[in-house]
Amino acid sequence: MAIDLLKQTDGSRSSLEWMGSVKVTAWWFIVLVLFVHTVTSSFLNLVYFKQEWSAPITQATAGLIGGTLQAYIIQFIIIGTLFWCIGRLRFHDLALFRKKILPGIAWTVVIWGAAQIVQLIESGGDATWALGWGTHLIGNFLGQIFGNALYEEILYRAFLISQIFVLLRIAGMRRTIPMLIIAILVSQFIFALGHVPNRLYKGRYENWQAVWNDQLSLFISGLFLTAYFLLTNNIFIAVGIHALSNVPMPLVEGASLRGLSEPLLVVFVLLALWRRWRRRTRKIHREPAS
């Protein structure tokens, strides 16, 4: 059943078929990418931001090109060089398909609109228009949609999940679902763990309880984003949801994706089931009568 669901997420290729078709790297390459990512992130947090090297560009663009976007452009250049020059990975291997950009944008707009409607309904007659819209807020969102969210979805979802999956198969595992579960759990554990240095630099971990709460929250968020990605087989939908989760861009005061994670997951599961049913119906109609 799980395989059938995944096979209906794209008209031409399923999530599992895509993962099975990516270029295989090696365990040492995954470790290298994560190591370079950690070193680069540490430099950006401890030097680039602390020395305010991002300030001139931020000021010159009135906040449209903020520190977050600048930092992730640097990350993309460095990690992208590893992907292309050492790993020899293609856009295909990172789930970056041009034909899926517009559906990703459309879903992002729909989900953003749904958040506004939900907040209007919950607020009743007390709803107010959100304040604070300006170039800096737009810049914060650009830093997510073209920076943090896009980068993390490529690294922790598209790259890690697919590479762990195919490497497990090469290692001798043959059962698809256990391989997929292991790939998801390991990759999202790394996703959560990868945020520890940033949290430490910013002093957000006051005690072990704070560490546990934050890591659990990040791990669960990673699982949801993974589900959105695999059920739709569209990394750009996960990027849009990720970006809106971090910077909601509310028109209505208080509007956000808080409380929409579970309904969104249900919607994507129902869509996957509907596509499966439609595919089976078409197959039956095409089969010649005996």
Coordinates of C-alpha atoms in Angstrom, one line a residue, residues 58-258:
T58 CA 21.4 44.3 3.2
Q59 CA 21.4 48.1 3.5
A60 CA 22.0 48.7 -0.2
T61 CA 19.0 46.6 -1.1
A62 CA 16.7 47.9 1.7
G63 CA 16.7 44.4 3.2
L64 CA 15.6 42.5 0.1
I65 CA 18.9 40.6 0.0
G66 CA 19.4 40.0 3.7
G67 CA 22.0 38.1 5.7
T68 CA 20.1 34.8 5.4
L69 CA 20.0 34.9 1.6
Q70 CA 23.6 35.9 1.4
A71 CA 24.7 33.1 3.7
Y72 CA 22.9 30.5 1.8
I73 CA 24.2 31.7 -1.6
I74 CA 27.6 31.0 -0.1
Q75 CA 26.4 27.6 1.1
F76 CA 25.0 26.8 -2.3
I77 CA 28.2 27.7 -4.0
I78 CA 30.3 25.5 -1.7
I79 CA 28.0 22.5 -1.3
G80 CA 27.0 22.8 -5.0
T81 CA 30.6 22.5 -6.0
L82 CA 30.9 19.3 -4.0
F83 CA 27.7 17.9 -5.6
W84 CA 28.7 18.7 -9.2
C85 CA 32.5 18.4 -9.2
I86 CA 33.1 15.5 -6.7
G87 CA 29.8 13.7 -6.5
R88 CA 29.0 14.3 -10.2
L89 CA 25.3 14.8 -9.3
R90 CA 22.8 16.2 -11.7
F91 CA 19.7 18.3 -11.0
H92 CA 17.8 15.0 -11.4
D93 CA 19.6 13.5 -8.5
L94 CA 18.5 16.3 -6.3
A95 CA 14.8 16.2 -7.3
L96 CA 15.2 19.5 -9.1
F97 CA 12.8 19.2 -12.1
R98 CA 11.9 22.3 -14.0
K99 CA 8.3 21.1 -14.8
K100 CA 7.6 20.9 -11.1
I101 CA 8.4 24.6 -10.3
L102 CA 5.0 26.0 -11.3
P103 CA 3.0 23.4 -9.4
G104 CA 5.2 24.0 -6.4
I105 CA 4.5 27.8 -6.6
A106 CA 0.8 27.2 -7.1
W107 CA 0.6 24.9 -4.0
T108 CA 2.6 27.4 -1.9
V109 CA 0.2 30.2 -2.8
V110 CA -2.9 28.0 -2.1
I111 CA -1.5 26.9 1.3
W112 CA -0.6 30.5 2.2
G113 CA -4.1 31.6 1.2
A114 CA -5.6 28.7 3.3
A115 CA -3.7 30.0 6.3
Q116 CA -5.2 33.4 5.9
I117 CA -8.7 32.0 5.6
V118 CA -8.3 29.8 8.7
Q119 CA -7.1 32.8 10.7
L120 CA -10.1 34.9 9.5
I121 CA -12.5 32.2 10.5
E122 CA -10.9 31.7 13.9
S123 CA -10.7 35.4 14.6
G124 CA -14.3 36.0 13.8
G125 CA -15.1 39.7 13.8
D126 CA -11.8 40.5 15.6
A127 CA -9.6 39.8 12.6
T128 CA -7.1 42.6 11.7
W129 CA -4.7 43.2 8.8
A130 CA -1.2 42.3 9.6
L131 CA 1.3 45.1 10.0
G132 CA 5.0 45.2 9.3
W133 CA 4.9 44.4 5.6
G134 CA 8.0 45.9 3.9
T135 CA 11.2 45.2 2.1
H136 CA 12.8 43.6 5.2
L137 CA 9.9 41.1 5.7
I138 CA 10.0 40.3 2.0
G139 CA 13.7 39.9 2.2
N140 CA 13.3 37.5 5.1
F141 CA 10.9 35.4 3.0
L142 CA 13.3 35.5 0.0
G143 CA 16.0 34.3 2.4
Q144 CA 13.9 31.3 3.1
I145 CA 12.4 30.4 -0.3
F146 CA 15.7 30.9 -2.2
G147 CA 18.0 30.2 0.8
N148 CA 17.4 28.2 4.0
A149 CA 14.2 26.3 3.0
L150 CA 15.5 25.5 -0.5
Y151 CA 19.0 24.5 0.7
E152 CA 17.7 22.3 3.6
E153 CA 15.1 20.5 1.4
I154 CA 17.8 19.7 -1.2
L155 CA 20.4 18.6 1.4
Y156 CA 18.3 16.8 4.1
R157 CA 15.4 15.5 2.0
A158 CA 16.3 15.1 -1.7
F159 CA 20.0 14.3 -1.3
L160 CA 20.2 12.4 2.1
I161 CA 17.1 10.3 1.7
S162 CA 17.8 9.1 -1.8
Q163 CA 21.5 8.5 -1.2
I164 CA 20.9 6.5 2.0
F165 CA 18.2 4.5 0.3
V166 CA 20.3 3.5 -2.7
L167 CA 23.4 2.8 -0.6
L168 CA 21.3 0.5 1.7
R169 CA 20.2 -1.4 -1.4
I170 CA 23.8 -1.7 -2.6
A171 CA 24.8 -2.9 0.9
G172 CA 22.4 -5.9 0.4
M173 CA 19.0 -4.8 1.7
R174 CA 16.2 -5.9 -0.6
R175 CA 13.0 -4.9 1.2
T176 CA 11.9 -1.5 -0.1
I177 CA 9.8 -0.2 2.8
P178 CA 12.4 -1.0 5.6
M179 CA 15.0 0.7 3.4
L180 CA 12.8 3.8 2.9
I181 CA 12.0 4.0 6.7
I182 CA 15.7 3.7 7.7
A183 CA 16.6 6.4 5.1
I184 CA 13.9 8.7 6.4
L185 CA 14.7 8.3 10.1
V186 CA 18.4 8.6 9.7
S187 CA 18.2 11.6 7.4
Q188 CA 15.8 13.5 9.6
F189 CA 17.9 12.7 12.7
I190 CA 20.8 14.3 10.9
F191 CA 18.5 17.2 10.0
A192 CA 17.7 17.8 13.6
L193 CA 21.2 17.3 14.8
G194 CA 22.5 19.7 12.1
H195 CA 20.7 22.6 13.9
V196 CA 22.6 22.0 17.2
P197 CA 25.7 24.3 16.4
N198 CA 23.4 27.2 15.4
R199 CA 21.3 26.8 18.5
L200 CA 24.5 26.7 20.6
Y201 CA 25.9 29.9 19.0
K202 CA 22.7 31.7 19.7
G203 CA 22.4 30.4 23.3
R204 CA 19.0 28.8 22.8
Y205 CA 19.9 25.7 24.8
E206 CA 19.7 26.6 28.5
N207 CA 19.5 23.0 29.7
W208 CA 19.1 19.4 28.4
Q209 CA 15.3 19.7 28.4
A210 CA 15.6 22.6 26.0
V211 CA 17.9 20.4 23.8
W212 CA 15.5 17.5 23.9
N213 CA 12.4 19.6 23.1
D214 CA 14.1 21.4 20.2
Q215 CA 15.5 18.2 18.7
L216 CA 12.2 16.4 18.9
S217 CA 10.4 19.3 17.3
L218 CA 12.9 19.5 14.5
F219 CA 12.8 15.7 13.9
I220 CA 9.0 15.8 13.7
S221 CA 9.1 18.8 11.4
G222 CA 11.5 16.9 9.2
L223 CA 9.2 13.9 9.0
F224 CA 6.3 16.1 8.0
L225 CA 8.4 17.8 5.3
T226 CA 9.6 14.4 4.1
A227 CA 6.0 13.2 3.8
Y228 CA 5.0 16.3 1.8
F229 CA 8.0 15.7 -0.5
L230 CA 7.5 12.0 -1.1
L231 CA 3.7 12.1 -1.4
T232 CA 3.8 14.8 -4.0
N233 CA 7.2 13.9 -5.5
N234 CA 7.8 17.7 -5.7
I235 CA 10.6 19.2 -3.7
F236 CA 9.3 22.7 -4.4
I237 CA 6.1 22.1 -2.5
A238 CA 8.2 21.1 0.6
V239 CA 10.3 24.2 0.0
G240 CA 7.2 26.4 0.0
I241 CA 5.8 24.9 3.1
H242 CA 9.1 25.1 4.9
A243 CA 9.6 28.7 4.0
L244 CA 6.0 29.7 5.1
S245 CA 6.6 27.8 8.4
N246 CA 9.6 30.0 9.1
V247 CA 8.3 33.2 7.7
P248 CA 4.5 33.0 7.4
M249 CA 4.0 36.3 5.5
P250 CA 0.5 36.9 7.1
L251 CA -2.1 39.2 5.6
V252 CA -4.3 38.6 8.6
E253 CA -2.7 39.1 12.0
G254 CA -1.7 35.8 13.5
A255 CA -2.0 33.7 10.3
S256 CA 0.5 30.9 10.0
L257 CA 0.9 27.3 9.2
R258 CA 0.5 26.3 12.8

